[in-house]
PDB file of C-alpha atoms and ligand atoms in Angstrom:
ATOM      1  CA  MET A1128     -70.258 -41.816   2.738  1.00 53.00           C
ATOM      2  CA  ASP A1129     -68.867 -38.134   3.056  1.00 63.00           C
ATOM      3  CA  ASP A1130     -65.118 -39.033   4.145  1.00 71.00           C
ATOM      4  CA  THR A1131     -64.998 -36.068   6.451  1.00 90.00           C
ATOM      5  CA  ARG A1132     -67.941 -37.446   8.746  1.00 94.00           C
ATOM      6  CA  GLN A1133     -65.371 -39.944  10.332  1.00 93.00           C
ATOM      7  CA  ASN A1134     -63.666 -36.782  11.964  1.00 95.00           C
ATOM      8  CA  ARG A1135     -66.462 -36.382  14.322  1.00 98.00           C
ATOM      9  CA  ILE A1136     -68.095 -38.936  16.400  1.00 98.00           C
ATOM     10  CA  TYR A1137     -71.219 -37.825  18.457  1.00 98.00           C
ATOM     11  CA  LEU A1138     -72.663 -39.620  21.366  1.00 98.00           C
ATOM     12  CA  THR A1139     -76.259 -39.366  22.115  1.00 98.00           C
ATOM     13  CA  GLY A1140     -78.661 -40.895  24.675  1.00 98.00           C
ATOM     14  CA  PHE A1141     -80.835 -40.154  27.499  1.00 97.00           C
ATOM     15  CA  MET A1142     -79.634 -38.386  30.699  1.00 97.00           C
ATOM     16  CA  GLY A1143     -77.642 -40.982  32.462  1.00 94.00           C
ATOM     17  CA  SER A1144     -76.870 -43.165  29.413  1.00 95.00           C
ATOM     18  CA  GLY A1145     -73.087 -42.794  29.920  1.00 94.00           C
ATOM     19  CA  LYS A1146     -72.242 -40.188  27.297  1.00 96.00           C
ATOM     20  CA  SER A1147     -69.963 -38.081  29.513  1.00 95.00           C
ATOM     21  CA  THR A1148     -68.224 -41.281  30.963  1.00 95.00           C
ATOM     22  CA  ILE A1149     -67.644 -43.261  27.537  1.00 97.00           C
ATOM     23  CA  GLY A1150     -67.016 -40.189  25.490  1.00 98.00           C
ATOM     24  CA  PRO A1151     -63.331 -39.582  26.921  1.00 98.00           C
ATOM     25  CA  ILE A1152     -62.429 -43.336  26.853  1.00 97.00           C
ATOM     26  CA  LEU A1153     -63.629 -43.516  23.134  1.00 97.00           C
ATOM     27  CA  ALA A1154     -61.643 -40.456  22.210  1.00 98.00           C
ATOM     28  CA  ASN A1155     -58.491 -41.965  23.786  1.00 97.00           C
ATOM     29  CA  THR A1156     -58.908 -45.279  22.156  1.00 96.00           C
ATOM     30  CA  LEU A1157     -59.336 -43.597  18.818  1.00 97.00           C
ATOM     31  CA  GLY A1158     -56.685 -40.973  19.441  1.00 97.00           C
ATOM     32  CA  TYR A1159     -59.207 -38.060  19.014  1.00 98.00           C
ATOM     33  CA  GLY A1160     -59.851 -35.016  21.127  1.00 98.00           C
ATOM     34  CA  PHE A1161     -62.868 -35.004  23.418  1.00 98.00           C
ATOM     35  CA  ILE A1162     -65.574 -32.309  23.987  1.00 98.00           C
ATOM     36  CA  ASP A1163     -68.523 -32.388  26.169  1.00 98.00           C
ATOM     37  CA  ILE A1164     -71.478 -29.887  25.067  1.00 98.00           C
ATOM     38  CA  ASP A1165     -72.906 -29.503  28.636  1.00 98.00           C
ATOM     39  CA  LYS A1166     -69.288 -28.740  30.008  1.00 98.00           C
ATOM     40  CA  GLU A1167     -68.739 -26.387  27.113  1.00 98.00           C
ATOM     41  CA  ILE A1168     -72.188 -24.537  27.812  1.00 98.00           C
ATOM     42  CA  GLU A1169     -71.064 -24.044  31.492  1.00 98.00           C
ATOM     43  CA  ARG A1170     -67.841 -22.966  30.498  1.00 98.00           C
ATOM     44  CA  SER A1171     -68.876 -20.300  27.919  1.00 96.00           C
ATOM     45  CA  THR A1172     -71.535 -18.966  30.209  1.00 97.00           C
ATOM     46  CA  GLY A1173     -69.803 -19.225  33.486  1.00 98.00           C
ATOM     47  CA  LYS A1174     -73.305 -20.825  34.811  1.00 97.00           C
ATOM     48  CA  LYS A1175     -74.249 -24.034  35.849  1.00 97.00           C
ATOM     49  CA  ILE A1176     -76.972 -25.667  33.555  1.00 97.00           C
ATOM     50  CA  ILE A1177     -79.380 -25.901  36.470  1.00 96.00           C
ATOM     51  CA  ASP A1178     -78.895 -21.961  37.056  1.00 96.00           C
ATOM     52  CA  ILE A1179     -79.344 -21.324  33.259  1.00 97.00           C
ATOM     53  CA  PHE A1180     -82.653 -23.150  33.295  1.00 96.00           C
ATOM     54  CA  SER A1181     -83.915 -21.403  36.467  1.00 94.00           C
ATOM     55  CA  GLU A1182     -82.689 -17.982  35.591  1.00 96.00           C
ATOM     56  CA  LEU A1183     -83.089 -17.835  31.801  1.00 96.00           C
ATOM     57  CA  GLY A1184     -85.467 -20.735  30.866  1.00 96.00           C
ATOM     58  CA  GLU A1185     -85.012 -23.883  28.714  1.00 96.00           C
ATOM     59  CA  GLY A1186     -85.492 -21.791  25.658  1.00 97.00           C
ATOM     60  CA  HIS A1187     -82.213 -19.760  26.246  1.00 97.00           C
ATOM     61  CA  PHE A1188     -80.371 -22.975  27.180  1.00 98.00           C
ATOM     62  CA  ARG A1189     -81.322 -24.464  23.907  1.00 98.00           C
ATOM     63  CA  GLU A1190     -80.013 -21.337  22.064  1.00 97.00           C
ATOM     64  CA  VAL A1191     -76.754 -21.698  23.913  1.00 98.00           C
ATOM     65  CA  GLU A1192     -76.679 -25.415  23.150  1.00 98.00           C
ATOM     66  CA  ARG A1193     -77.114 -24.748  19.439  1.00 98.00           C
ATOM     67  CA  SER A1194     -74.322 -22.278  19.218  1.00 97.00           C
ATOM     68  CA  VAL A1195     -71.841 -24.639  21.103  1.00 98.00           C
ATOM     69  CA  LEU A1196     -72.933 -27.467  18.764  1.00 98.00           C
ATOM     70  CA  LEU A1197     -72.378 -25.109  15.761  1.00 97.00           C
ATOM     71  CA  GLU A1198     -68.705 -24.719  17.161  1.00 97.00           C
ATOM     72  CA  ALA A1199     -68.256 -28.268  17.886  1.00 97.00           C
ATOM     73  CA  CYS A1200     -69.241 -29.525  14.487  1.00 97.00           C
ATOM     74  CA  ARG A1201     -66.206 -27.677  12.977  1.00 96.00           C
ATOM     75  CA  LEU A1202     -63.636 -29.716  15.161  1.00 96.00           C
ATOM     76  CA  ASN A1203     -61.476 -32.263  13.685  1.00 96.00           C
ATOM     77  CA  LYS A1204     -60.807 -35.655  15.008  1.00 97.00           C
ATOM     78  CA  HIS A1205     -63.076 -35.286  18.060  1.00 98.00           C
ATOM     79  CA  VAL A1206     -65.509 -37.188  20.185  1.00 98.00           C
ATOM     80  CA  ILE A1207     -68.367 -35.146  20.893  1.00 98.00           C
ATOM     81  CA  SER A1208     -70.736 -35.946  23.971  1.00 98.00           C
ATOM     82  CA  LEU A1209     -74.104 -34.166  23.399  1.00 98.00           C
ATOM     83  CA  GLY A1210     -76.612 -33.355  26.098  1.00 98.00           C
ATOM     84  CA  GLY A1211     -79.726 -35.720  26.163  1.00 98.00           C
ATOM     85  CA  GLY A1212     -81.968 -33.070  24.319  1.00 98.00           C
ATOM     86  CA  THR A1213     -79.474 -31.634  21.749  1.00 98.00           C
ATOM     87  CA  ILE A1214     -80.849 -33.822  19.074  1.00 97.00           C
ATOM     88  CA  SER A1215     -84.453 -33.325  20.153  1.00 92.00           C
ATOM     89  CA  ASN A1216     -85.134 -30.916  17.046  1.00 90.00           C
ATOM     90  CA  GLN A1217     -84.586 -31.777  13.491  1.00 93.00           C
ATOM     91  CA  SER A1218     -82.268 -29.025  12.745  1.00 94.00           C
ATOM     92  CA  ASN A1219     -79.661 -29.904  15.372  1.00 97.00           C
ATOM     93  CA  LEU A1220     -79.976 -33.514  14.254  1.00 97.00           C
ATOM     94  CA  ASP A1221     -79.364 -32.327  10.575  1.00 97.00           C
ATOM     95  CA  ILE A1222     -76.113 -30.585  11.506  1.00 97.00           C
ATOM     96  CA  ILE A1223     -74.792 -33.538  13.565  1.00 98.00           C
ATOM     97  CA  LYS A1224     -75.692 -36.142  10.919  1.00 97.00           C
ATOM     98  CA  SER A1225     -74.103 -34.039   7.901  1.00 96.00           C
ATOM     99  CA  SER A1226     -70.929 -33.429  10.100  1.00 97.00           C
ATOM    100  CA  GLY A1227     -70.305 -36.683  11.877  1.00 97.00           C
ATOM    101  CA  ILE A1228     -71.079 -40.396  12.917  1.00 98.00           C
ATOM    102  CA  LEU A1229     -73.953 -40.507  15.554  1.00 98.00           C
ATOM    103  CA  ILE A1230     -74.101 -43.236  18.030  1.00 98.00           C
ATOM    104  CA  TYR A1231     -77.052 -43.623  20.315  1.00 98.00           C
ATOM    105  CA  LEU A1232     -76.379 -45.136  23.589  1.00 97.00           C
ATOM    106  CA  LYS A1233     -79.567 -46.749  24.328  1.00 97.00           C
ATOM    107  CA  THR A1234     -80.492 -47.431  28.019  1.00 95.00           C
ATOM    108  CA  ASN A1235     -83.942 -48.720  29.380  1.00 94.00           C
ATOM    109  CA  THR A1236     -86.214 -46.818  31.590  1.00 94.00           C
ATOM    110  CA  GLU A1237     -85.404 -48.768  34.607  1.00 94.00           C
ATOM    111  CA  GLN A1238     -81.539 -48.366  34.253  1.00 94.00           C
ATOM    112  CA  ILE A1239     -82.044 -44.604  33.525  1.00 95.00           C
ATOM    113  CA  HIS A1240     -84.063 -44.234  36.819  1.00 95.00           C
ATOM    114  CA  LYS A1241     -81.378 -46.083  38.953  1.00 94.00           C
ATOM    115  CA  ARG A1242     -78.803 -43.770  37.610  1.00 92.00           C
ATOM    116  CA  LEU A1243     -80.838 -40.553  37.850  1.00 94.00           C
ATOM    117  CA  ARG A1244     -82.498 -41.125  41.277  1.00 92.00           C
ATOM    118  CA  ARG A1245     -81.401 -38.384  43.569  1.00 87.00           C
ATOM    119  CA  LYS A1246     -79.369 -36.590  41.123  1.00 91.00           C
ATOM    120  CA  THR A1247     -80.030 -32.871  41.521  1.00 90.00           C
ATOM    121  CA  ASN A1248     -78.239 -31.315  38.623  1.00 92.00           C
ATOM    122  CA  ARG A1249     -80.597 -32.196  35.877  1.00 94.00           C
ATOM    123  CA  PRO A1250     -83.362 -29.546  35.820  1.00 94.00           C
ATOM    124  CA  LEU A1251     -85.600 -31.457  33.481  1.00 95.00           C
ATOM    125  CA  ILE A1252     -86.081 -34.014  36.244  1.00 93.00           C
ATOM    126  CA  LEU A1253     -86.253 -31.864  39.116  1.00 93.00           C
ATOM    127  CA  ALA A1254     -89.472 -30.070  40.935  1.00 91.00           C
ATOM    128  CA  LYS A1255     -90.038 -26.500  40.131  1.00 86.00           C
ATOM    129  CA  SER A1256     -88.243 -25.841  43.470  1.00 89.00           C
ATOM    130  CA  ASN A1257     -85.350 -27.665  42.323  1.00 87.00           C
ATOM    131  CA  GLY A1258     -85.826 -30.495  44.623  1.00 90.00           C
ATOM    132  CA  VAL A1259     -85.913 -34.304  43.890  1.00 91.00           C
ATOM    133  CA  ILE A1260     -89.357 -35.708  42.732  1.00 93.00           C
ATOM    134  CA  SER A1261     -90.599 -38.931  43.560  1.00 94.00           C
ATOM    135  CA  ASP A1262     -89.851 -42.150  42.190  1.00 94.00           C
ATOM    136  CA  GLN A1263     -92.997 -42.409  40.555  1.00 95.00           C
ATOM    137  CA  GLU A1264     -92.982 -39.083  39.113  1.00 94.00           C
ATOM    138  CA  LEU A1265     -89.376 -39.842  37.867  1.00 95.00           C
ATOM    139  CA  THR A1266     -90.531 -42.766  35.935  1.00 96.00           C
ATOM    140  CA  LYS A1267     -93.279 -40.638  34.265  1.00 96.00           C
ATOM    141  CA  ARG A1268     -91.012 -38.062  33.345  1.00 96.00           C
ATOM    142  CA  ILE A1269     -88.389 -40.225  31.848  1.00 97.00           C
ATOM    143  CA  ASN A1270     -91.034 -42.173  29.765  1.00 97.00           C
ATOM    144  CA  GLU A1271     -92.556 -38.928  28.529  1.00 97.00           C
ATOM    145  CA  LEU A1272     -89.206 -37.612  27.416  1.00 97.00           C
ATOM    146  CA  LEU A1273     -88.225 -40.890  25.918  1.00 97.00           C
ATOM    147  CA  ILE A1274     -91.326 -41.230  23.768  1.00 96.00           C
ATOM    148  CA  GLN A1275     -90.516 -37.680  22.398  1.00 96.00           C
ATOM    149  CA  ARG A1276     -87.016 -38.245  21.742  1.00 97.00           C
ATOM    150  CA  GLU A1277     -86.708 -41.854  20.514  1.00 96.00           C
ATOM    151  CA  PRO A1278     -87.545 -40.834  17.010  1.00 96.00           C
ATOM    152  CA  TYR A1279     -84.644 -38.648  16.897  1.00 97.00           C
ATOM    153  CA  TYR A1280     -82.408 -40.876  18.795  1.00 97.00           C
ATOM    154  CA  THR A1281     -83.105 -43.904  16.482  1.00 97.00           C
ATOM    155  CA  GLN A1282     -81.963 -42.003  13.631  1.00 97.00           C
ATOM    156  CA  ALA A1283     -78.322 -42.678  14.906  1.00 98.00           C
ATOM    157  CA  ASP A1284     -75.791 -44.489  12.616  1.00 97.00           C
ATOM    158  CA  ILE A1285     -74.984 -46.785  15.290  1.00 98.00           C
ATOM    159  CA  ILE A1286     -77.237 -48.000  18.314  1.00 98.00           C
ATOM    160  CA  ILE A1287     -75.611 -49.412  21.111  1.00 97.00           C
ATOM    161  CA  SER A1288     -77.341 -50.833  24.337  1.00 94.00           C
ATOM    162  CA  THR A1289     -75.521 -49.911  27.488  1.00 91.00           C
ATOM    163  CA  ASP A1290     -78.106 -51.844  30.101  1.00 84.00           C
ATOM    164  CA  ASP A1291     -75.976 -53.591  32.608  1.00 76.00           C
ATOM    165  CA  ARG A1292     -72.806 -53.675  30.414  1.00 81.00           C
ATOM    166  CA  LYS A1293     -69.268 -53.033  31.828  1.00 89.00           C
ATOM    167  CA  LEU A1294     -67.676 -49.708  30.326  1.00 90.00           C
ATOM    168  CA  GLY A1295     -64.926 -51.627  28.519  1.00 92.00           C
ATOM    169  CA  ILE A1296     -67.350 -53.949  26.661  1.00 93.00           C
ATOM    170  CA  THR A1297     -69.511 -51.144  25.424  1.00 95.00           C
ATOM    171  CA  VAL A1298     -66.422 -49.231  24.119  1.00 96.00           C
ATOM    172  CA  ASP A1299     -65.271 -52.451  22.193  1.00 95.00           C
ATOM    173  CA  GLN A1300     -68.828 -52.640  20.831  1.00 96.00           C
ATOM    174  CA  ILE A1301     -68.500 -48.999  19.654  1.00 97.00           C
ATOM    175  CA  MET A1302     -65.078 -49.624  18.172  1.00 97.00           C
ATOM    176  CA  LYS A1303     -66.299 -52.717  16.293  1.00 97.00           C
ATOM    177  CA  SER A1304     -69.414 -50.943  15.004  1.00 97.00           C
ATOM    178  CA  LEU A1305     -67.087 -47.849  13.848  1.00 97.00           C
ATOM    179  CA  THR A1306     -64.963 -49.965  11.793  1.00 95.00           C
ATOM    180  CA  PRO A1307     -67.092 -49.622   8.457  1.00 93.00           C
ATOM    181  CA  PHE A1308     -67.346 -45.746   8.912  1.00 92.00           C
ATOM    182  CA  ILE A1309     -63.728 -45.110   9.649  1.00 87.00           C
ATOM    183  CA  LYS A1310     -60.806 -45.617   7.121  1.00 78.00           C
TER     184      LYS A1310
HETATM  185  C1  S3P B 301     -80.785 -32.419  29.099  1.00 61.09           C
HETATM  186  C2  S3P B 301     -79.705 -33.333  29.430  1.00 61.09           C
HETATM  187  C3  S3P B 301     -78.693 -32.728  30.095  1.00 61.09           C
HETATM  188  C4  S3P B 301     -78.155 -31.356  30.026  1.00 61.09           C
HETATM  189  C5  S3P B 301     -79.604 -30.714  30.344  1.00 61.09           C
HETATM  190  C6  S3P B 301     -80.821 -31.104  29.368  1.00 61.09           C
HETATM  191  C7  S3P B 301     -81.960 -32.950  28.404  1.00 61.09           C
HETATM  192  O1  S3P B 301     -77.430 -33.467  29.533  1.00 61.09           O
HETATM  193  O2  S3P B 301     -77.936 -30.967  28.603  1.00 61.09           O
HETATM  194  O3  S3P B 301     -79.827 -30.803  31.675  1.00 61.09           O
HETATM  195  O4  S3P B 301     -82.509 -32.165  27.763  1.00 61.09           O
HETATM  196  O5  S3P B 301     -82.096 -34.202  28.432  1.00 61.09           O
HETATM  197  P1  S3P B 301     -76.943 -35.113  29.953  1.00 61.09           P
HETATM  198  O6  S3P B 301     -77.863 -35.954  28.839  1.00 61.09           O
HETATM  199  O7  S3P B 301     -75.539 -34.952  29.777  1.00 61.09           O
HETATM  200  O8  S3P B 301     -77.397 -35.293  31.284  1.00 61.09           O
END
C-alpha cells in the first residue's frame, strides 16, 4: 500500500450515519486533525447547505463539495468526514481512495429513518418548500438514495456497522480495523 494513504482517514456513510460525531473522536484517538466537508463548504461559501441547494441548486453544491475535497485530500494526518453524497461519483471516489483510507459507516434504513425524522437541515430529504416529508416518503427517499450509493460506499477499505452501537464501541472497532493500514 502507498504509505502516505495512512495520513488521511475518510469517513463516508448515509446522512445520519454518525460521520460528524465519530470523526472528531477518531481524530482525537489517532492524534490527527479533523475536518468536516459540510462545515468547510458552509465556511467557505458563508451559506448554509440548505440555502446553497435552494438558491444555486444541487449541481452548484456538488462543484463546491468537489473543490473542498480537493483541498482536504492534501491535508496531512487528518480524519475527514465526507458528506453522504461526496462519494457518489467515481471521480471523487478515485481522489479519496488514492489519497487515504476510506471507512464506510453502514447504517440500516430503519436507524437512518429514526435519526433523520424531523431534521430540517438536509435538503435531499425535505419537500420542495423545505418542509418535512411524511414518514413513508422519507423511507422511500432513503431507499432510493441507498440503492444509488451502496455501489460506491461498498468500495470502502473498511466497513463498520453503526446500528444500535455505542459510540465508544464503534470507535474501538474502527481503531482495530485500521491497525493493518497504519504503521
Ligand atoms: C448530502 C449529505 C449531507 C450534505 C448535503 C448532501 C447527501 O451531509 O452534504 O445535504 O447527498 O447525502 P451529511 O451526510 O453529513 O448529512
